[in-house]
Amino acid sequence: MAESNNRMVVSLEDLLAQADALRKEIDALQKLRDEIAESLNAARSAKEAINLIKGQGKDLMLSADRRGFVLLKVTEIPSSKVLVNLGLGYYAEMEPDQASKILEEREEQLNKSLQDITARLNNAVNAYTQIAEILNRAQQQQGE
């Protein structure tokens, strides 16, 4: 890289390397964003399940898996205590209202993480787009 009249001179190889690094970063950020969004949906589903248990009637249908391929018909679930995943494989037994509060805090954390990752992703995409435009112009100039 050299500077000339406030302009930065960069080799095409350097630009291609930067574009490749940004592409990898974009892929990793998109994967992370999707994982966080999935965790956020799981926390929301858990809160809905707690609310469902609190207001249960006589019979209740619960999904045994994430997709709902297997439903379980359950009668009279004790709603005084639930087990909440605290992370790292630890669970705590607590009242549903306390569990809802923990899940709301987790939702807030996940929303913040999602916003941060989305901002980083947007910055990486913008940088990648700028480099791609420079590379396209360079390729057009070589073709002339």
Short mmCIF file of C-alpha atoms in Angstrom, two decimals:
data_model
loop_
_atom_site.label_atom_id
_atom_site.label_comp_id
_atom_site.label_asym_id
_atom_site.label_seq_id
_atom_site.Cartn_x
_atom_site.Cartn_y
_atom_site.Cartn_z
CA MET A 1 0.00 0.00 0.00
CA ALA A 2 1.26 3.45 -0.86
CA GLU A 3 -0.26 6.88 -0.56
CA SER A 4 -0.28 9.35 -3.40
CA ASN A 5 -2.08 12.73 -3.23
CA ASN A 6 -4.33 11.56 -0.37
CA ARG A 7 -5.19 8.42 -2.30
CA MET A 8 -4.43 4.95 -1.09
CA VAL A 9 -2.90 2.53 -3.56
CA VAL A 10 -3.74 -1.10 -2.90
CA SER A 11 -2.93 -4.14 -4.97
CA LEU A 12 -5.76 -6.17 -6.46
CA GLU A 13 -4.48 -9.18 -4.51
CA ASP A 14 -4.91 -7.23 -1.26
CA LEU A 15 -8.44 -6.24 -2.25
CA LEU A 16 -9.29 -9.82 -3.15
CA ALA A 17 -7.90 -11.01 0.20
CA GLN A 18 -9.96 -8.37 2.03
CA ALA A 19 -13.08 -9.35 0.08
CA ASP A 20 -12.50 -13.02 0.93
CA ALA A 21 -12.00 -12.22 4.64
CA LEU A 22 -15.16 -10.10 4.64
CA ARG A 23 -17.13 -12.87 2.91
CA LYS A 24 -16.05 -15.32 5.63
CA GLU A 25 -16.94 -12.79 8.34
CA ILE A 26 -20.35 -12.20 6.73
CA ASP A 27 -21.03 -15.95 6.62
CA ALA A 28 -20.03 -16.36 10.29
CA LEU A 29 -22.14 -13.37 11.37
CA GLN A 30 -25.16 -14.64 9.44
CA LYS A 31 -24.82 -18.04 11.12
CA LEU A 32 -24.49 -16.41 14.54
CA ARG A 33 -27.49 -14.16 13.83
CA ASP A 34 -29.58 -17.19 12.89
CA GLU A 35 -28.53 -19.05 16.06
CA ILE A 36 -29.43 -16.07 18.24
CA ALA A 37 -32.78 -15.70 16.48
CA GLU A 38 -33.47 -19.40 17.10
CA SER A 39 -32.59 -18.99 20.80
CA LEU A 40 -34.86 -15.96 20.98
CA ASN A 41 -37.74 -17.95 19.51
CA ALA A 42 -37.08 -20.77 21.98
CA ALA A 43 -37.19 -18.32 24.93
CA ARG A 44 -40.48 -16.90 23.65
CA SER A 45 -41.90 -20.40 23.23
CA ALA A 46 -40.85 -21.28 26.76
CA LYS A 47 -42.65 -18.22 28.12
CA GLU A 48 -45.76 -19.16 26.16
CA ALA A 49 -45.57 -22.68 27.60
CA ILE A 50 -45.37 -21.30 31.14
CA ASN A 51 -48.41 -19.13 30.49
CA LEU A 52 -50.23 -22.12 29.00
CA ILE A 53 -49.47 -24.24 32.06
CA LYS A 54 -50.67 -21.49 34.40
CA GLY A 55 -54.00 -21.27 32.59
CA GLN A 56 -54.43 -24.93 31.82
CA GLY A 57 -57.73 -26.70 31.69
CA LYS A 58 -58.12 -30.38 32.31
CA ASP A 59 -56.19 -31.72 29.31
CA LEU A 60 -53.17 -30.17 27.62
CA MET A 61 -51.39 -31.00 24.36
CA LEU A 62 -47.62 -30.53 24.42
CA SER A 63 -45.15 -30.95 21.59
CA ALA A 64 -42.45 -33.51 22.35
CA ASP A 65 -40.14 -31.97 19.76
CA ARG A 66 -39.42 -28.61 18.15
CA ARG A 67 -41.39 -29.25 14.98
CA GLY A 68 -44.51 -30.73 16.53
CA PHE A 69 -44.15 -34.16 14.96
CA VAL A 70 -45.14 -35.76 18.25
CA LEU A 71 -47.79 -34.34 20.57
CA LEU A 72 -48.35 -35.55 24.10
CA LYS A 73 -51.73 -35.41 25.77
CA VAL A 74 -51.10 -34.49 29.39
CA THR A 75 -53.58 -34.15 32.21
CA GLU A 76 -53.09 -31.96 35.23
CA ILE A 77 -49.55 -30.66 35.08
CA PRO A 78 -48.47 -29.31 38.47
CA SER A 79 -48.04 -25.62 37.81
CA SER A 80 -46.51 -24.56 41.12
CA LYS A 81 -42.91 -25.26 39.99
CA VAL A 82 -41.08 -25.43 36.67
CA LEU A 83 -37.47 -26.23 35.75
CA VAL A 84 -35.62 -23.43 33.98
CA ASN A 85 -32.38 -23.88 32.07
CA LEU A 86 -29.86 -21.46 33.59
CA GLY A 87 -27.18 -22.39 31.08
CA LEU A 88 -24.22 -24.77 31.02
CA GLY A 89 -26.55 -27.68 31.75
CA TYR A 90 -27.83 -26.26 35.04
CA TYR A 91 -31.54 -26.13 35.79
CA ALA A 92 -33.35 -24.50 38.68
CA GLU A 93 -36.78 -25.33 40.02
CA MET A 94 -38.85 -22.21 40.62
CA GLU A 95 -42.30 -20.71 40.46
CA PRO A 96 -43.62 -19.92 36.97
CA ASP A 97 -43.55 -16.15 37.56
CA GLN A 98 -39.86 -16.27 38.48
CA ALA A 99 -39.18 -18.42 35.44
CA SER A 100 -41.00 -15.90 33.22
CA LYS A 101 -38.80 -13.12 34.60
CA ILE A 102 -35.64 -15.09 33.83
CA LEU A 103 -36.90 -15.79 30.33
CA GLU A 104 -37.75 -12.10 29.81
CA GLU A 105 -34.20 -11.16 30.86
CA ARG A 106 -32.84 -13.76 28.46
CA GLU A 107 -35.04 -12.32 25.70
CA GLU A 108 -33.67 -8.83 26.37
CA GLN A 109 -30.08 -10.12 26.23
CA LEU A 110 -30.77 -12.03 23.04
CA ASN A 111 -32.46 -9.01 21.45
CA LYS A 112 -29.44 -6.85 22.30
CA SER A 113 -27.08 -9.49 20.91
CA LEU A 114 -29.19 -9.73 17.78
CA GLN A 115 -29.04 -5.96 17.28
CA ASP A 116 -25.25 -5.94 17.81
CA ILE A 117 -24.69 -8.80 15.38
CA THR A 118 -27.00 -7.22 12.81
CA ALA A 119 -25.06 -3.93 13.03
CA ARG A 120 -21.75 -5.76 12.60
CA LEU A 121 -23.21 -7.72 9.70
CA ASN A 122 -24.43 -4.55 7.99
CA ASN A 123 -20.97 -2.96 8.36
CA ALA A 124 -19.29 -6.03 6.90
CA VAL A 125 -21.76 -6.17 3.99
CA ASN A 126 -21.22 -2.45 3.26
CA ALA A 127 -17.43 -2.89 3.27
CA TYR A 128 -17.72 -5.97 1.05
CA THR A 129 -19.97 -4.07 -1.38
CA GLN A 130 -17.48 -1.20 -1.60
CA ILE A 131 -14.60 -3.57 -2.31
CA ALA A 132 -16.69 -5.45 -4.89
CA GLU A 133 -17.43 -2.15 -6.67
CA ILE A 134 -13.74 -1.25 -6.73
CA LEU A 135 -12.85 -4.69 -8.08
CA ASN A 136 -15.57 -4.43 -10.77
CA ARG A 137 -14.26 -1.02 -11.87
CA ALA A 138 -10.70 -2.34 -11.99
CA GLN A 139 -11.83 -5.31 -14.06
CA GLN A 140 -13.69 -3.01 -16.49
CA GLN A 141 -10.64 -0.78 -16.85
CA GLN A 142 -8.43 -3.80 -17.61
CA GLY A 143 -10.90 -4.88 -20.28
CA GLU A 144 -10.75 -1.55 -22.08
#
